[in-house]
Coordinates of C-alpha atoms in Angstrom, one line a residue:
M126 CA 76.1 76.0 116.2
Y127 CA 75.4 77.0 120.0
K128 CA 73.9 74.3 122.2
V129 CA 71.9 74.7 125.3
L130 CA 71.0 72.3 127.9
I131 CA 67.6 72.7 129.6
A132 CA 67.8 71.0 132.8
D133 CA 64.4 71.8 134.2
K134 CA 60.9 72.0 132.7
L135 CA 60.5 75.0 130.3
S136 CA 57.5 76.0 128.1
N137 CA 57.6 75.1 124.4
E138 CA 57.7 78.8 123.9
A139 CA 61.1 79.0 124.9
L140 CA 62.3 76.1 122.7
A141 CA 60.8 77.8 119.9
I142 CA 62.8 81.0 120.5
F143 CA 66.0 79.0 120.7
K144 CA 65.3 77.1 117.4
E145 CA 64.4 80.6 115.7
N146 CA 67.8 81.9 116.8
G147 CA 69.7 78.8 115.2
I148 CA 70.5 77.3 118.9
E149 CA 70.2 73.8 119.5
A150 CA 68.4 73.2 122.7
I151 CA 68.0 70.0 124.6
T152 CA 65.7 69.0 127.3
K153 CA 67.0 66.7 130.1
T154 CA 65.4 67.0 133.5
D155 CA 65.9 65.2 137.1
L156 CA 69.6 64.9 136.3
D157 CA 72.1 64.3 139.3
A158 CA 75.4 65.9 139.5
K159 CA 77.3 63.5 137.5
S160 CA 74.9 63.1 134.6
L161 CA 74.4 67.0 134.6
I162 CA 78.3 67.4 134.0
K163 CA 78.3 64.9 131.5
E164 CA 75.5 66.5 129.4
L165 CA 77.3 69.9 129.8
Q166 CA 80.6 69.1 128.2
D167 CA 79.6 70.3 124.8
C168 CA 77.2 72.9 125.8
D169 CA 77.7 76.7 125.9
A170 CA 74.7 77.4 128.2
L171 CA 72.7 75.8 131.1
V172 CA 69.0 77.0 132.0
V173 CA 67.6 76.0 135.3
R174 CA 64.5 76.8 137.4
S175 CA 64.7 76.1 141.2
A176 CA 65.2 72.2 141.1
T177 CA 68.6 71.9 139.2
K178 CA 71.7 72.8 141.3
A179 CA 74.7 74.4 139.5
T180 CA 77.2 73.5 142.1
K181 CA 80.8 74.3 142.3
E182 CA 81.8 70.9 141.1
V183 CA 79.3 71.2 138.1
I184 CA 80.8 75.0 137.1
E185 CA 84.3 73.7 137.5
S186 CA 83.8 70.8 135.4
C187 CA 82.3 72.4 132.4
K188 CA 84.8 74.4 130.6
K189 CA 82.8 75.1 127.5
L190 CA 79.9 76.6 129.4
K191 CA 79.7 80.2 129.1
V192 CA 76.2 81.2 130.8
I193 CA 73.8 79.9 133.3
G194 CA 70.2 81.3 133.0
R195 CA 67.8 80.9 135.8
A196 CA 64.2 81.2 134.7
G197 CA 63.0 83.1 137.7
I198 CA 64.5 85.5 140.4
G199 CA 66.4 83.8 143.2
V200 CA 69.8 81.9 142.2
D201 CA 70.2 80.1 145.5
N202 CA 70.6 77.1 143.3
V203 CA 73.6 78.5 141.7
D204 CA 77.1 78.8 143.1
L205 CA 77.6 82.5 142.2
D206 CA 81.2 82.6 143.7
A207 CA 82.3 79.4 141.5
A208 CA 80.4 81.0 138.5
T209 CA 82.3 84.4 138.9
S210 CA 85.6 82.7 139.6
N211 CA 85.4 80.6 136.5
G212 CA 84.1 83.3 134.2
K213 CA 80.5 82.1 133.8
V214 CA 77.8 84.8 133.3
V215 CA 74.7 83.9 135.5
M216 CA 71.2 85.5 134.6
N217 CA 67.8 85.6 136.0
T218 CA 64.7 87.0 135.0
P219 CA 63.8 89.5 137.8
F220 CA 60.5 90.9 136.3
G221 CA 58.9 87.8 134.8
N222 CA 57.0 86.6 138.0
S223 CA 57.2 90.1 140.1
I224 CA 53.4 90.6 139.7
T225 CA 52.7 87.0 140.4
T226 CA 54.7 86.9 143.5
A227 CA 53.4 90.4 144.7
E228 CA 49.7 89.2 144.2
H229 CA 50.4 86.1 146.2
A230 CA 51.8 88.2 149.2
I231 CA 48.7 90.2 149.1
T232 CA 46.6 87.3 149.3
L233 CA 48.3 85.7 152.2
L234 CA 48.3 89.2 153.9
L235 CA 44.4 89.2 153.6
S236 CA 44.2 85.5 154.4
T237 CA 46.0 86.2 157.6
A238 CA 43.8 89.0 158.3
R239 CA 40.5 87.2 157.9
Q240 CA 41.5 83.7 158.9
I241 CA 40.4 82.4 155.4
P242 CA 42.1 78.9 155.5
Y243 CA 40.7 78.0 158.7
A244 CA 37.1 79.3 157.9
D245 CA 37.3 77.4 154.7
K246 CA 38.4 74.2 156.4
T247 CA 35.8 74.1 159.4
T248 CA 33.1 75.0 157.0
H249 CA 34.0 72.0 154.8
E250 CA 33.7 69.8 157.8
G251 CA 30.3 70.9 158.4
K252 CA 31.0 73.5 161.4
W253 CA 29.7 77.0 161.3
E254 CA 32.4 79.0 163.3
K255 CA 30.9 82.4 162.5
S256 CA 30.9 83.4 165.9
T257 CA 34.5 82.3 166.7
I258 CA 36.3 83.4 163.6
K259 CA 37.1 87.3 164.0
G260 CA 39.3 88.9 161.8
V261 CA 40.8 92.4 161.3
E262 CA 40.4 95.1 158.8
V263 CA 43.4 96.1 156.7
T264 CA 42.3 99.8 156.1
G265 CA 44.4 102.3 157.9
K266 CA 46.7 99.5 159.3
I267 CA 50.5 99.8 159.0
L268 CA 52.2 97.3 156.7
G269 CA 56.0 97.1 157.3
I270 CA 57.8 96.2 153.9
I271 CA 61.3 94.6 154.2
G272 CA 62.9 95.1 150.7
C273 CA 61.4 97.3 148.2
G274 CA 62.9 96.1 144.8
N275 CA 60.7 95.1 142.0
I276 CA 58.5 92.8 143.8
G277 CA 58.3 94.8 147.1
T278 CA 57.5 98.0 145.1
I279 CA 54.5 96.1 143.4
V280 CA 53.3 95.1 147.0
A281 CA 53.6 98.5 148.2
Q282 CA 51.5 99.7 145.3
R283 CA 48.6 97.3 145.7
A284 CA 48.6 97.8 149.7
L285 CA 48.1 101.6 149.1
G286 CA 45.1 100.8 147.0
L287 CA 43.8 98.8 150.0
Q288 CA 44.4 101.8 152.2
F289 CA 47.3 100.1 154.2
K290 CA 49.8 103.0 155.5
V291 CA 53.1 101.6 154.2
I292 CA 56.5 101.7 155.7
V293 CA 59.5 100.3 154.1
F294 CA 63.1 99.3 155.3
D295 CA 65.4 99.1 152.2
P296 CA 69.1 100.4 152.7
F297 CA 69.1 100.9 148.7
L298 CA 65.7 102.8 148.2
Q299 CA 66.5 106.3 147.4
D300 CA 64.5 109.0 149.4
K301 CA 62.9 110.2 146.2
R302 CA 61.8 107.1 145.1
A303 CA 60.2 106.5 148.4
L304 CA 58.5 109.7 148.1
E305 CA 57.3 108.8 144.4
L306 CA 55.9 105.7 145.8
G307 CA 54.1 107.1 148.6
V308 CA 55.8 105.1 151.2
E309 CA 57.8 105.9 154.3
K310 CA 61.5 104.7 154.6
V311 CA 62.3 103.7 158.1
T312 CA 65.0 101.9 160.1
L313 CA 64.5 98.1 160.6
D314 CA 64.0 98.4 164.1
D315 CA 61.2 101.2 163.6
L316 CA 59.5 98.8 161.2
F317 CA 59.5 96.0 163.7
K318 CA 58.1 98.3 166.5
R319 CA 55.3 100.0 164.3
S320 CA 54.0 97.4 161.9
D321 CA 50.5 95.7 162.2
F322 CA 51.5 93.6 159.4
I323 CA 55.1 92.6 157.8
T324 CA 56.0 91.0 154.5
L325 CA 59.5 90.1 153.3
H326 CA 60.7 90.8 149.7
T327 CA 64.6 90.7 150.0
P328 CA 67.1 88.2 148.6
L329 CA 68.6 85.5 151.1
N330 CA 72.4 86.3 151.8
E331 CA 74.6 86.7 154.9
K332 CA 73.1 90.0 155.8
T333 CA 69.5 89.0 155.6
K334 CA 69.7 85.6 157.1
N335 CA 67.3 85.3 159.8
I336 CA 66.6 89.1 159.5
V337 CA 63.3 88.3 161.4
S338 CA 65.2 86.8 164.5
K339 CA 64.3 85.8 167.9
D340 CA 65.1 89.3 169.1
S341 CA 63.0 90.8 166.2
F342 CA 59.9 89.3 167.7
K343 CA 60.5 90.8 171.0
K344 CA 60.2 94.3 169.4
M345 CA 57.1 93.7 167.6
K346 CA 53.4 94.6 168.6
K347 CA 51.4 92.0 170.1
G348 CA 49.0 90.5 167.3
V349 CA 51.5 91.3 164.5
R350 CA 50.9 89.4 161.1
I351 CA 53.7 88.2 159.1
V352 CA 54.1 87.0 155.4
N353 CA 57.2 85.5 153.5
C354 CA 56.9 84.9 149.7
A355 CA 60.6 85.5 149.3
R356 CA 63.2 83.2 150.6
G357 CA 63.1 80.4 153.3
G358 CA 65.7 81.5 155.9
L359 CA 64.7 85.2 156.2
I360 CA 62.6 84.4 159.4
D361 CA 63.9 82.2 162.3
E362 CA 61.3 79.4 162.0
A363 CA 61.6 78.1 165.5
A364 CA 61.1 81.6 166.9
L365 CA 58.2 82.2 164.6
K366 CA 56.6 78.9 166.0
E367 CA 57.3 80.0 169.6
N368 CA 55.7 83.5 169.0
L369 CA 52.6 82.0 167.0
E370 CA 52.0 79.7 170.1
S371 CA 52.4 82.2 172.6
G372 CA 50.0 84.4 170.7
H373 CA 52.4 87.3 170.3
V374 CA 52.1 86.7 166.5
A375 CA 48.4 86.5 165.5
S376 CA 48.9 84.9 162.3
A377 CA 51.8 84.2 159.7
A378 CA 51.7 83.1 156.3
L379 CA 54.9 81.2 154.8
D380 CA 55.4 80.1 150.7
V381 CA 59.0 79.4 151.4
F382 CA 61.0 77.7 153.9
V383 CA 64.3 76.8 155.0
E384 CA 64.3 73.2 153.8
E385 CA 61.7 72.5 150.9
P386 CA 59.6 70.7 150.9
P387 CA 59.3 71.3 154.8
K388 CA 59.0 67.7 155.7
G389 CA 58.9 66.8 159.4
S390 CA 59.2 70.5 159.9
P391 CA 58.1 71.7 163.3
L392 CA 56.1 74.3 161.5
L393 CA 53.5 71.8 160.3
G394 CA 50.4 71.7 162.2
T395 CA 50.9 75.1 164.0
K396 CA 47.9 77.0 165.0
N397 CA 47.2 80.4 162.9
L398 CA 50.2 79.5 160.4
I399 CA 49.4 79.6 156.7
L400 CA 51.5 77.2 154.4
T401 CA 51.8 77.2 150.5
P402 CA 54.2 75.0 148.7
H403 CA 56.3 78.0 147.0
L404 CA 53.5 79.2 145.0
G405 CA 54.6 82.6 144.7
A406 CA 55.8 82.4 140.9
S407 CA 53.4 79.6 140.0
T408 CA 50.9 81.1 137.5
T409 CA 50.5 80.3 133.7
E410 CA 51.4 83.8 132.9
A411 CA 54.6 84.1 135.1
Q412 CA 55.8 80.5 134.1
E413 CA 55.4 81.6 130.4
K414 CA 57.1 84.8 130.9
V415 CA 60.2 83.7 132.6
A416 CA 60.8 80.9 130.1
V417 CA 60.5 83.3 127.1
Q418 CA 62.9 86.1 128.8
I419 CA 65.6 83.6 129.8
A420 CA 65.4 81.8 126.4
E421 CA 65.6 85.7 124.6
Q422 CA 68.4 86.6 127.1
I423 CA 70.6 83.7 126.4
S424 CA 70.1 83.6 122.6
D425 CA 70.9 87.3 122.7
Y426 CA 74.2 86.6 124.8
L427 CA 75.5 83.7 122.6
K428 CA 74.8 85.5 119.3
T429 CA 75.7 89.3 120.1
G430 CA 77.3 89.5 123.3
A431 CA 74.6 91.3 125.0
I432 CA 74.4 90.4 128.7
T433 CA 70.9 91.3 130.4
N434 CA 69.8 90.7 134.0
A435 CA 73.2 89.3 135.0
V436 CA 73.7 88.6 138.8
N437 CA 77.4 88.4 139.0
T438 CA 78.7 91.0 136.3
F439 CA 77.7 94.1 134.3
S440 CA 74.5 93.9 132.1
L441 CA 74.5 95.5 128.5
T442 CA 71.6 95.3 125.9
A443 CA 72.4 94.3 122.3
K444 CA 72.3 98.1 121.3
E445 CA 74.7 99.0 124.3
Y446 CA 77.0 96.3 123.6
Q447 CA 77.7 97.3 120.1
S448 CA 78.3 101.2 121.2
V449 CA 80.7 99.7 123.9
K450 CA 82.4 97.0 121.6
P451 CA 85.2 99.3 120.2
F452 CA 86.0 100.4 123.9
L453 CA 86.2 97.0 124.7
K454 CA 88.9 96.2 122.1
L455 CA 90.7 99.3 123.3
S456 CA 90.4 98.1 126.9
S457 CA 92.0 94.8 126.1
L458 CA 94.8 96.7 124.2
L459 CA 95.5 99.2 127.1
G460 CA 95.3 96.6 129.8
G461 CA 97.4 94.0 128.0
F462 CA 99.8 96.3 126.9
A463 CA 100.5 97.9 130.6
G464 CA 100.3 94.3 132.0
Q465 CA 102.8 93.0 129.9
L466 CA 105.3 95.8 130.6
T467 CA 104.5 95.6 134.4
E468 CA 107.3 94.0 136.4
N469 CA 106.7 94.7 139.8
A470 CA 103.6 94.5 142.1
I471 CA 100.6 96.8 141.2
R472 CA 99.4 99.0 144.2
S473 CA 96.8 101.1 142.1
V474 CA 95.0 101.6 138.9
Q475 CA 93.5 104.8 137.4
I476 CA 91.1 104.8 134.5
E477 CA 90.4 108.3 132.8
F478 CA 87.7 108.7 130.2
E479 CA 87.6 111.6 127.9
G480 CA 85.5 112.8 125.0
T481 CA 82.6 110.2 123.7
A482 CA 84.1 107.6 126.0
T483 CA 82.8 109.2 128.9
N484 CA 79.2 108.5 127.5
V485 CA 79.5 104.5 127.5
N486 CA 79.1 102.4 130.4
S487 CA 82.3 102.4 132.2
T488 CA 81.9 99.1 134.0
P489 CA 82.7 96.4 131.3
I490 CA 85.5 98.7 130.1
T491 CA 87.0 98.7 133.7
Q492 CA 86.5 95.1 134.1
T493 CA 88.1 94.2 130.8
I494 CA 91.2 96.6 131.4
I495 CA 91.9 95.1 134.8
Y496 CA 91.3 91.6 133.4
S497 CA 93.9 92.3 130.5
L498 CA 96.4 93.9 132.7
L499 CA 96.3 91.1 135.4
K500 CA 96.3 88.3 132.9
P501 CA 100.0 88.1 132.4
T502 CA 100.6 87.2 136.1
T503 CA 97.2 86.0 137.4
E504 CA 96.2 82.5 136.2
S505 CA 92.5 82.6 137.7
V506 CA 91.4 85.8 136.4
N507 CA 88.9 86.5 133.7
V508 CA 86.7 89.6 132.7
I509 CA 84.0 88.8 135.2
N510 CA 85.9 88.3 138.5
S511 CA 88.7 90.8 137.5
V512 CA 87.7 93.4 140.0
L513 CA 87.3 91.3 142.8
V514 CA 90.9 89.5 142.1
A515 CA 92.5 93.1 141.9
K516 CA 90.9 93.8 145.4
S517 CA 92.1 90.6 146.9
K518 CA 95.5 91.7 145.8
S519 CA 95.0 95.2 147.5
I520 CA 95.0 96.9 144.3
S521 CA 92.8 100.3 144.5
I522 CA 90.9 101.1 141.4
S523 CA 89.6 104.4 140.5
E524 CA 87.7 105.8 137.6
V525 CA 87.7 109.6 136.4
K526 CA 85.6 111.2 133.7
H527 CA 86.8 114.5 132.1
Q528 CA 84.7 116.6 130.1
K529 CA 87.9 118.8 128.7
E530 CA 88.4 119.1 125.1
N531 CA 91.5 116.9 123.7
D532 CA 93.1 116.1 120.7
Y533 CA 90.9 112.9 120.1
Q534 CA 87.2 112.3 119.9
S535 CA 87.5 109.6 122.4
L536 CA 90.3 108.8 124.9
I537 CA 91.0 106.3 127.5
K538 CA 94.1 106.7 129.6
L539 CA 95.3 103.8 132.0
T540 CA 97.8 104.7 134.7
V541 CA 99.3 101.8 136.7
T542 CA 101.1 102.5 140.0
T543 CA 103.7 99.6 141.4
D544 CA 106.1 99.4 144.1
K545 CA 108.7 101.0 141.8
Q546 CA 107.3 103.2 139.2
T547 CA 104.1 104.8 137.8
R548 CA 103.2 104.3 134.0
S549 CA 100.6 105.7 131.9
V550 CA 99.1 104.5 128.4
S551 CA 96.5 105.9 126.4
G552 CA 94.8 104.8 123.7
T553 CA 91.6 106.1 121.2
I554 CA 89.5 104.5 118.4
F555 CA 90.5 105.7 114.9
G556 CA 88.7 104.1 111.8
G557 CA 87.0 101.5 114.0
K558 CA 90.6 100.2 115.3
A559 CA 92.3 100.7 118.8
R560 CA 95.3 102.7 118.8
I561 CA 98.0 103.7 121.4
V562 CA 98.6 107.4 121.2
E563 CA 100.8 108.0 124.5
V564 CA 103.2 106.0 126.8
K565 CA 104.5 107.6 130.0
G566 CA 103.6 110.8 128.7
I567 CA 105.4 110.5 125.4
K568 CA 103.1 111.0 122.3
I569 CA 102.9 108.2 120.0
E570 CA 100.5 106.9 117.6
A571 CA 100.8 102.9 117.2
D572 CA 98.8 100.3 115.8
L573 CA 99.7 96.8 117.4
S574 CA 99.3 93.5 115.9
E575 CA 99.8 90.0 117.4
H576 CA 103.5 90.5 117.5
N577 CA 105.0 93.7 119.1
L578 CA 108.4 94.9 120.4
Y579 CA 108.4 97.8 123.0
V580 CA 111.7 99.8 123.6
S581 CA 112.4 102.8 125.6
N582 CA 115.8 104.3 125.2
Q583 CA 117.7 107.3 125.5
D584 CA 117.4 109.5 122.0
K585 CA 120.8 109.5 120.6
P586 CA 122.0 108.6 117.2
G587 CA 122.7 104.9 116.1
F588 CA 120.0 103.4 118.4
I589 CA 117.7 102.9 115.2
K590 CA 120.4 101.3 113.2
D591 CA 121.6 98.9 116.0
L592 CA 118.0 98.0 116.9
S593 CA 117.2 97.1 112.9
K594 CA 120.4 95.3 112.6
I595 CA 119.5 92.8 115.4
L596 CA 116.1 92.4 114.1
A597 CA 117.5 91.9 110.6
D598 CA 120.0 89.3 111.6
N599 CA 117.4 87.3 113.2
K600 CA 115.2 87.2 110.2
I601 CA 112.5 89.4 111.9
N602 CA 110.4 91.5 109.4
I603 CA 109.1 94.9 110.7
A604 CA 105.5 95.4 109.7
T605 CA 105.2 99.0 111.4
F606 CA 107.8 101.2 113.2
H607 CA 106.6 104.0 115.4
L608 CA 108.7 106.3 117.4
G609 CA 108.0 109.2 120.1
R610 CA 110.1 111.2 122.4
L611 CA 109.9 113.7 125.2
S612 CA 112.9 116.0 123.7
S613 CA 115.6 116.0 121.9
G614 CA 118.3 113.7 123.5
G615 CA 115.9 112.6 126.2
E616 CA 113.7 109.5 126.8
A617 CA 112.3 108.1 123.6
I618 CA 110.0 105.0 122.8
A619 CA 109.7 102.6 119.9
I620 CA 106.8 100.4 119.1
I621 CA 107.4 98.0 116.5
S622 CA 105.1 95.4 115.0
T623 CA 106.7 92.5 113.4
D624 CA 105.3 89.6 111.4
N625 CA 106.7 86.8 113.6
K626 CA 107.5 86.2 117.1
I627 CA 110.4 87.8 118.8
E628 CA 112.4 85.2 120.9
N629 CA 113.9 86.1 124.4
S630 CA 117.3 85.7 123.1
V631 CA 116.5 88.6 120.7
V632 CA 115.0 90.7 123.4
E633 CA 118.0 90.1 125.5
S634 CA 120.5 91.3 122.6
I635 CA 118.3 94.4 122.2
K636 CA 118.8 95.2 126.0
K637 CA 122.4 95.2 125.7
I638 CA 122.5 98.1 123.3
P639 CA 124.0 100.9 125.2
L640 CA 121.1 103.4 124.7
V641 CA 118.3 101.0 125.7
I642 CA 116.3 101.4 129.2
Q643 CA 113.8 98.6 128.7
A644 CA 112.8 96.1 125.9
K645 CA 109.8 93.9 126.1
Y646 CA 107.9 91.5 123.7
I647 CA 104.3 92.1 123.8
Q648 CA 102.0 89.4 122.2
F649 CA 98.3 89.7 121.6
K650 CA 97.1 86.1 120.8
D651 CA 93.6 86.9 120.2
K652 CA 94.4 90.1 118.3
E653 CA 92.1 92.1 120.7
N654 CA 92.9 95.4 119.1
E655 CA 91.7 94.3 115.6

């Protein structure tokens, strides 16, 4: 039975989903790092909201842990680099609280326009500030949105309904999509110069930290109003305070802060500044949605291998996973075969797809091939970090998809170039099993098992007799024997599956056969090709 630790408060509905899927779920909140590590030792999954920190120490100390689920969007409290390096999938729920957060942003935009909190406060105090509190209309005003993902898109749609003119800065927003939304795509500087209101909806990373900086405020209109419901750290808080006090910024509203809660922050008490305690996702509906979604996603992953809303690797629905699963087995076979034959530094890898293989998601296939290729020589590699590890080794990776006809319904060809040579190996799926069909341009159809011997040799009489004798003398039983050659008398290859392991001493004896070019024992411990 799989086991999940819920480290932050989650709804009972989520617990019920785990139970329905036969997964044991325990809830223990407010754990320090040491206690969290202890509780996770026998757990397959960890569920967090924003309070619990999945640090590098926690991740590296929990070998059994397979997946970390964040019930919400932001994953600032999860060390993604550590998770990726250690092969842990990190999932979030990007859609569960999108509407809620967008509505909060719109609420704050309108509040900054009409000074709602100040009007409420003074009225409660028995004052009547009707003549001194003057707001502005939003109709016809320019709203600048920084980041037009799920939440930014909803904000844009709501703002257009309020008759804002919406301009957007988002390097990943396609021109066609901007046209469909009815927004204008602009540069960041243009957004700062033109906007009457600005709202932020982008993740926090090295590129977006202090994206609204001291210099940014200098480019803005006098009287601009700013809202941040995304992440603390996107706005330079000291610069914001300075511009509020000078009147250059008419009003601002923050739901997120660099430090939360912002105790002792110089922002506290600043005039014309609305502060809310990270309420963006705090509605009954949103809390229920993200809890249910993360429970469903983790259950699917543990039971079927489906990866949904992953932030550090590919995502596959359960249906997609079933369609790509045979190709993942083939990928392990091709990568492992080439990796165990490769004896020099790899410079480049090319992966070609033909037939039905062109119709599946290539990302998990490529990651699996690279992992299996590097695994024999790289301790820290896993399926999730394989491409990053390859790039750190300056290995170039390319994918090519062919629509041309071939002898097989599906074909994947892996070409590995090293400092010394270029070698290719191709494979297909036949009868649900992965099969090698070409090595170095030589056609050969071979099933591989746990124990295999690869030999390249000159095609001359006597080779098979000498090889068979060595195997027989060492009591190695042959399961299958496959041969291929370029031409009569030219280079030939043999792929032999055996019932037992072939020791190095046996391989060295085979290498001494006069006609042998290369001999290698190839092992698949997990029988990836089955």
